[in-house]
PDB file of C-alpha atoms in Angstrom:
ATOM      1  CA  ALA A 251     -35.351   4.047  14.046  1.00  0.00           C
ATOM      2  CA  GLU A 252     -36.193   1.079  16.156  1.00  0.00           C
ATOM      3  CA  ASN A 253     -33.838   0.031  18.930  1.00  0.00           C
ATOM      4  CA  GLY A 254     -30.962  -1.901  17.316  1.00  0.00           C
ATOM      5  CA  GLU A 255     -31.953  -0.876  13.796  1.00  0.00           C
ATOM      6  CA  THR A 256     -28.987   0.106  11.644  1.00  0.00           C
ATOM      7  CA  LEU A 257     -28.411   1.548   8.228  1.00  0.00           C
ATOM      8  CA  PRO A 258     -27.339  -0.968   5.548  1.00  0.00           C
ATOM      9  CA  SER A 259     -23.614  -0.510   4.864  1.00  0.00           C
ATOM     10  CA  GLY A 260     -24.188  -0.071   1.121  1.00  0.00           C
ATOM     11  CA  LEU A 261     -26.509   2.832   1.780  1.00  0.00           C
ATOM     12  CA  GLY A 262     -24.286   4.317   4.478  1.00  0.00           C
ATOM     13  CA  ASP A 263     -21.446   4.724   1.980  1.00  0.00           C
ATOM     14  CA  ARG A 264     -23.731   6.897  -0.147  1.00  0.00           C
ATOM     15  CA  LEU A 265     -24.460   9.379   2.638  1.00  0.00           C
ATOM     16  CA  ALA A 266     -22.131  12.249   3.458  1.00  0.00           C
ATOM     17  CA  PHE A 267     -22.816  12.092   7.201  1.00  0.00           C
ATOM     18  CA  SER A 268     -25.588  11.191   9.592  1.00  0.00           C
ATOM     19  CA  LEU A 269     -27.413  13.245  12.166  1.00  0.00           C
ATOM     20  CA  ASN A 270     -28.987  11.917  15.331  1.00  0.00           C
ATOM     21  CA  LEU A 271     -31.795  14.291  16.252  1.00  0.00           C
ATOM     22  CA  SER A 272     -33.251  12.182  19.052  1.00  0.00           C
ATOM     23  CA  ALA A 273     -32.177  14.724  21.671  1.00  0.00           C
ATOM     24  CA  VAL A 274     -33.523  17.718  19.734  1.00  0.00           C
ATOM     25  CA  SER A 275     -36.814  19.154  20.871  1.00  0.00           C
ATOM     26  CA  ALA A 276     -39.039  20.588  18.172  1.00  0.00           C
ATOM     27  CA  ALA A 277     -40.684  22.793  20.793  1.00  0.00           C
ATOM     28  CA  ARG A 278     -37.477  24.683  21.574  1.00  0.00           C
ATOM     29  CA  GLU A 279     -36.966  27.660  19.290  1.00  0.00           C
ATOM     30  CA  ARG A 280     -33.495  28.080  17.851  1.00  0.00           C
ATOM     31  CA  PRO A 281     -32.010  31.088  16.100  1.00  0.00           C
ATOM     32  CA  ASP A 282     -31.429  30.699  12.367  1.00  0.00           C
ATOM     33  CA  PRO A 283     -27.823  31.866  11.879  1.00  0.00           C
ATOM     34  CA  VAL A 284     -28.121  32.044   8.083  1.00  0.00           C
ATOM     35  CA  GLY A 285     -31.713  33.016   7.418  1.00  0.00           C
ATOM     36  CA  LYS A 286     -33.705  32.408   4.260  1.00  0.00           C
ATOM     37  CA  GLU A 287     -32.026  35.205   2.326  1.00  0.00           C
ATOM     38  CA  GLY A 288     -28.551  34.086   3.411  1.00  0.00           C
ATOM     39  CA  LEU A 289     -29.339  30.549   2.296  1.00  0.00           C
ATOM     40  CA  ARG A 290     -30.632  31.802  -1.054  1.00  0.00           C
ATOM     41  CA  GLN A 291     -27.423  33.802  -1.557  1.00  0.00           C
ATOM     42  CA  ALA A 292     -25.268  30.815  -0.594  1.00  0.00           C
ATOM     43  CA  ARG A 293     -27.083  28.598  -3.094  1.00  0.00           C
ATOM     44  CA  ALA A 294     -26.509  31.162  -5.829  1.00  0.00           C
ATOM     45  CA  ARG A 295     -22.823  31.503  -4.857  1.00  0.00           C
ATOM     46  CA  LEU A 296     -22.213  27.733  -4.690  1.00  0.00           C
ATOM     47  CA  THR A 297     -21.705  27.339  -8.438  1.00  0.00           C
ATOM     48  CA  ASP A 298     -18.787  29.792  -8.258  1.00  0.00           C
ATOM     49  CA  VAL A 299     -17.029  28.178  -5.265  1.00  0.00           C
ATOM     50  CA  THR A 300     -13.701  26.581  -6.164  1.00  0.00           C
ATOM     51  CA  VAL A 301     -11.415  24.258  -4.226  1.00  0.00           C
ATOM     52  CA  PRO A 302      -7.656  24.863  -4.381  1.00  0.00           C
ATOM     53  CA  GLN A 303      -5.758  21.820  -5.662  1.00  0.00           C
ATOM     54  CA  ASP A 304      -3.730  21.397  -2.456  1.00  0.00           C
ATOM     55  CA  ILE A 305      -6.906  21.271  -0.341  1.00  0.00           C
ATOM     56  CA  ALA A 306      -8.545  18.719  -2.639  1.00  0.00           C
ATOM     57  CA  GLU A 307      -5.411  16.554  -2.512  1.00  0.00           C
ATOM     58  CA  ALA A 308      -5.225  16.847   1.294  1.00  0.00           C
ATOM     59  CA  LEU A 309      -8.840  15.661   1.665  1.00  0.00           C
ATOM     60  CA  ILE A 310      -8.189  12.659  -0.585  1.00  0.00           C
ATOM     61  CA  GLU A 311      -4.922  11.828   1.181  1.00  0.00           C
ATOM     62  CA  SER A 312      -6.639  12.097   4.580  1.00  0.00           C
ATOM     63  CA  ALA A 313      -9.303   9.614   3.483  1.00  0.00           C
ATOM     64  CA  LEU A 314      -6.666   7.151   2.291  1.00  0.00           C
ATOM     65  CA  ARG A 315      -4.667   7.478   5.517  1.00  0.00           C
ATOM     66  CA  LEU A 316      -7.827   6.793   7.496  1.00  0.00           C
ATOM     67  CA  GLY A 317      -8.410   3.615   5.487  1.00  0.00           C
ATOM     68  CA  ILE A 318     -11.382   5.072   3.604  1.00  0.00           C
ATOM     69  CA  LEU A 319     -11.025   3.615   0.128  1.00  0.00           C
ATOM     70  CA  SER A 320     -14.283   4.848  -1.376  1.00  0.00           C
ATOM     71  CA  MET A 321     -13.960   8.015  -3.437  1.00  0.00           C
ATOM     72  CA  ARG A 322     -17.435   9.027  -2.271  1.00  0.00           C
ATOM     73  CA  ALA A 323     -16.115  10.251   1.089  1.00  0.00           C
ATOM     74  CA  PRO A 324     -13.606  12.771  -0.339  1.00  0.00           C
ATOM     75  CA  GLY A 325     -16.283  13.845  -2.828  1.00  0.00           C
ATOM     76  CA  PHE A 326     -18.680  14.480   0.055  1.00  0.00           C
ATOM     77  CA  CYS A 327     -15.919  16.428   1.839  1.00  0.00           C
ATOM     78  CA  LEU A 328     -15.370  18.614  -1.209  1.00  0.00           C
ATOM     79  CA  SER A 329     -19.105  19.275  -1.491  1.00  0.00           C
ATOM     80  CA  ALA A 330     -19.438  20.065   2.217  1.00  0.00           C
ATOM     81  CA  ALA A 331     -16.382  22.363   2.115  1.00  0.00           C
ATOM     82  CA  ARG A 332     -17.817  24.215  -0.885  1.00  0.00           C
ATOM     83  CA  GLY A 333     -21.134  24.588   0.953  1.00  0.00           C
ATOM     84  CA  LEU A 334     -19.390  25.955   4.037  1.00  0.00           C
ATOM     85  CA  ALA A 335     -17.488  28.482   1.922  1.00  0.00           C
ATOM     86  CA  ALA A 336     -20.701  29.566   0.171  1.00  0.00           C
ATOM     87  CA  LEU A 337     -22.497  29.967   3.510  1.00  0.00           C
ATOM     88  CA  SER A 338     -19.595  32.127   4.713  1.00  0.00           C
ATOM     89  CA  GLY A 339     -19.860  34.385   1.660  1.00  0.00           C
ATOM     90  CA  ARG A 340     -16.681  33.157  -0.036  1.00  0.00           C
ATOM     91  CA  THR A 341     -16.011  31.641  -3.458  1.00  0.00           C
ATOM     92  CA  ILE A 342     -12.798  29.837  -2.480  1.00  0.00           C
ATOM     93  CA  VAL A 343     -12.636  26.953   0.004  1.00  0.00           C
ATOM     94  CA  THR A 344     -10.276  27.583   2.920  1.00  0.00           C
ATOM     95  CA  ASP A 345      -8.336  25.143   5.094  1.00  0.00           C
ATOM     96  CA  GLU A 346     -10.928  25.728   7.833  1.00  0.00           C
ATOM     97  CA  ASP A 347     -13.776  24.774   5.472  1.00  0.00           C
ATOM     98  CA  ALA A 348     -11.923  21.570   4.567  1.00  0.00           C
ATOM     99  CA  ARG A 349     -11.195  20.764   8.223  1.00  0.00           C
ATOM    100  CA  ARG A 350     -14.830  21.181   9.232  1.00  0.00           C
ATOM    101  CA  ALA A 351     -16.024  19.143   6.242  1.00  0.00           C
ATOM    102  CA  ALA A 352     -13.569  16.333   7.041  1.00  0.00           C
ATOM    103  CA  GLU A 353     -14.781  16.243  10.642  1.00  0.00           C
ATOM    104  CA  LEU A 354     -18.376  15.875   9.468  1.00  0.00           C
ATOM    105  CA  VAL A 355     -17.770  13.261   6.777  1.00  0.00           C
ATOM    106  CA  TYR A 356     -14.879  11.142   8.041  1.00  0.00           C
ATOM    107  CA  ALA A 357     -15.978  10.839  11.675  1.00  0.00           C
ATOM    108  CA  ASP A 358     -19.035   8.744  10.773  1.00  0.00           C
ATOM    109  CA  ARG A 359     -16.911   6.432   8.649  1.00  0.00           C
ATOM    110  CA  MET A 360     -14.328   5.945  11.382  1.00  0.00           C
ATOM    111  CA  GLU A 361     -17.006   5.105  13.937  1.00  0.00           C
ATOM    112  CA  ALA A 362     -18.665   2.666  11.507  1.00  0.00           C
ATOM    113  CA  TRP A 363     -15.316   0.986  10.895  1.00  0.00           C
ATOM    114  CA  VAL A 364     -14.819   0.426  14.637  1.00  0.00           C
ATOM    115  CA  ALA A 365     -18.387  -0.883  14.953  1.00  0.00           C
ATOM    116  CA  ARG A 366     -17.654  -3.451  12.227  1.00  0.00           C
ATOM    117  CA  LEU A 367     -14.445  -4.541  13.946  1.00  0.00           C
ATOM    118  CA  VAL A 368     -15.835  -4.469  17.489  1.00  0.00           C
ATOM    119  CA  PRO A 369     -19.649  -4.721  17.445  1.00  0.00           C
ATOM    120  CA  GLU A 370     -19.764  -4.408  21.243  1.00  0.00           C
ATOM    121  CA  ALA A 371     -17.574  -1.281  21.251  1.00  0.00           C
ATOM    122  CA  THR A 372     -18.112   0.958  24.240  1.00  0.00           C
ATOM    123  CA  PRO A 373     -19.289   4.538  23.749  1.00  0.00           C
ATOM    124  CA  LEU A 374     -15.781   5.679  24.752  1.00  0.00           C
ATOM    125  CA  LEU A 375     -14.145   3.597  22.008  1.00  0.00           C
ATOM    126  CA  ARG A 376     -16.680   4.805  19.436  1.00  0.00           C
ATOM    127  CA  LEU A 377     -16.038   8.412  20.489  1.00  0.00           C
ATOM    128  CA  ALA A 378     -12.275   7.849  20.242  1.00  0.00           C
ATOM    129  CA  ALA A 379     -12.758   6.574  16.689  1.00  0.00           C
ATOM    130  CA  ARG A 380     -14.846   9.626  15.767  1.00  0.00           C
ATOM    131  CA  CYS A 381     -12.301  12.054  17.180  1.00  0.00           C
ATOM    132  CA  GLN A 382      -8.917  10.451  16.522  1.00  0.00           C
ATOM    133  CA  HIS A 383      -8.527  11.961  13.074  1.00  0.00           C
ATOM    134  CA  LEU A 384      -9.261  15.583  13.930  1.00  0.00           C
ATOM    135  CA  GLU A 385      -6.347  17.706  12.775  1.00  0.00           C
ATOM    136  CA  ARG A 386      -4.326  14.499  12.198  1.00  0.00           C
ATOM    137  CA  TRP A 387      -2.857  15.871   8.978  1.00  0.00           C
ATOM    138  CA  SER A 388      -1.367  18.798  10.891  1.00  0.00           C
ATOM    139  CA  VAL A 389       1.099  16.499  12.746  1.00  0.00           C
ATOM    140  CA  PRO A 390       3.862  15.183  10.478  1.00  0.00           C
ATOM    141  CA  ARG A 391       4.478  11.441  10.893  1.00  0.00           C
ATOM    142  CA  SER A 392       8.199  12.203  11.175  1.00  0.00           C
ATOM    143  CA  SER A 393       7.584  14.181  14.389  1.00  0.00           C
ATOM    144  CA  PHE A 394       7.283  11.045  16.551  1.00  0.00           C
ATOM    145  CA  PRO A 395       9.043   7.645  16.684  1.00  0.00           C
ATOM    146  CA  MET A 396       8.393   5.329  13.734  1.00  0.00           C
ATOM    147  CA  ASP A 397       7.150   2.443  15.870  1.00  0.00           C
ATOM    148  CA  ARG A 398       3.902   1.346  17.502  1.00  0.00           C
ATOM    149  CA  PRO A 399       4.614   3.163  20.809  1.00  0.00           C
ATOM    150  CA  GLY A 400       5.349   6.328  18.823  1.00  0.00           C
ATOM    151  CA  TYR A 401       2.024   6.084  17.032  1.00  0.00           C
ATOM    152  CA  GLN A 402       0.175   5.357  20.274  1.00  0.00           C
ATOM    153  CA  PHE A 403       1.817   8.421  21.800  1.00  0.00           C
ATOM    154  CA  LEU A 404       0.439  10.544  18.975  1.00  0.00           C
ATOM    155  CA  ALA A 405      -2.995   8.897  19.058  1.00  0.00           C
ATOM    156  CA  GLY A 406      -3.325   9.248  22.826  1.00  0.00           C
ATOM    157  CA  PRO A 407      -4.445   6.909  25.605  1.00  0.00           C
ATOM    158  CA  ALA A 408      -7.973   6.344  24.250  1.00  0.00           C
ATOM    159  CA  LEU A 409      -6.809   3.538  21.928  1.00  0.00           C
ATOM    160  CA  PRO A 410      -6.930  -0.027  23.300  1.00  0.00           C
ATOM    161  CA  GLN A 411      -3.564  -1.705  23.780  1.00  0.00           C
TER     162      GLN A 411
END
């Protein structure tokens, strides 16, 4: 992409996540952790991978709590979680699969949301947006005061005042 070139928002909503490979060198050899045969087996297993109802509901609820109203994002999370399970040799999605999928899919959307609100956002603010939701669902809202300072305590000092 050219400097300053961005993805149209309508197209961005149709992508599960984005990858920036600008720092990746094609000359450097990397190990293939799955291998061609492992990938073939995962593809064959994918049709049998199921998602427990509670995990599917948690991914949808997480999207809503993050202000992600499109149903594409939870759908991408479910697909990514199923792919992770298949790559791991399982036919049932685990909480860890869902967590990793949510990190991949929702982080891009959170950063894009901040960029729309604050076009001149610093790298630190963009990083805070990408990371603020990690494991968020594991902390009950009732575990901290029900006011703005209580939420800022949970979210940490990276949020602007």
